[in-house]
Amino acid sequence: MGEERPHPNPPPKGEGSHKGRGRWRIRTRHIAFAALAIAIGHVIYAILRDHVFHASPILQ
């Protein structure tokens, strides 16, 4: 445990490294929001299916 070794994959230096990282962060955030919207849509659909569509005499 004497000496510290450098990280095997150091982050790239320069201005371009931050732009790529920010792009991934934005893309990941969009995917997370899309997944959340799909999950909320499934919950709303299940509530409507169970309480609205089955309660309607027209649809039975």
Coordinates of C-alpha atoms in Angstrom, one line a residue:
M1 CA 0.0 0.0 0.0
G2 CA 3.0 2.3 -0.3
E3 CA 2.6 4.3 -3.5
E4 CA -0.5 5.4 -5.3
R5 CA -0.9 4.4 -8.9
P6 CA -2.5 6.7 -11.4
H7 CA -6.1 5.9 -12.5
P8 CA -6.0 3.5 -15.4
N9 CA -8.5 5.6 -17.4
P10 CA -7.9 9.3 -16.6
P11 CA -10.5 11.7 -17.8
P12 CA -9.6 13.4 -21.1
K13 CA -8.2 16.8 -20.9
G14 CA -9.3 19.8 -22.9
E15 CA -12.5 21.7 -23.5
G16 CA -14.2 18.9 -25.5
S17 CA -14.4 16.5 -22.6
H18 CA -17.0 18.5 -20.7
K19 CA -19.3 18.9 -23.8
G20 CA -19.5 15.1 -24.2
R21 CA -20.2 14.5 -20.6
G22 CA -23.0 17.1 -20.6
R23 CA -24.5 15.6 -23.7
W24 CA -24.7 12.2 -21.9
R25 CA -26.2 13.8 -18.9
I26 CA -28.9 15.5 -21.0
R27 CA -29.6 12.2 -22.8
T28 CA -29.8 10.3 -19.6
R29 CA -32.2 12.8 -18.1
H30 CA -34.5 12.6 -21.2
I31 CA -34.5 8.8 -21.0
A32 CA -35.4 9.0 -17.3
F33 CA -38.2 11.5 -17.8
A34 CA -39.6 9.4 -20.7
A35 CA -39.5 6.3 -18.5
L36 CA -41.3 8.2 -15.7
A37 CA -43.9 9.5 -18.1
I38 CA -44.5 5.9 -19.4
A39 CA -44.9 4.6 -15.9
I40 CA -47.3 7.4 -14.9
G41 CA -49.3 6.7 -18.1
H42 CA -49.6 3.0 -17.2
V43 CA -50.9 3.9 -13.8
I44 CA -53.5 6.4 -15.2
Y45 CA -54.5 3.8 -17.8
A46 CA -55.0 1.1 -15.1
I47 CA -57.1 3.4 -13.0
L48 CA -59.3 4.4 -16.0
R49 CA -59.6 0.8 -17.1
D50 CA -60.7 -0.4 -13.7
H51 CA -62.9 2.4 -12.5
V52 CA -64.2 4.2 -15.6
F53 CA -64.4 1.8 -18.5
H54 CA -65.9 -1.1 -16.4
A55 CA -68.3 1.2 -14.7
S56 CA -69.8 2.5 -18.0
P57 CA -73.0 0.7 -19.1
I58 CA -72.3 1.6 -22.7
L59 CA -69.1 -0.3 -22.9
Q60 CA -70.4 -3.5 -21.3

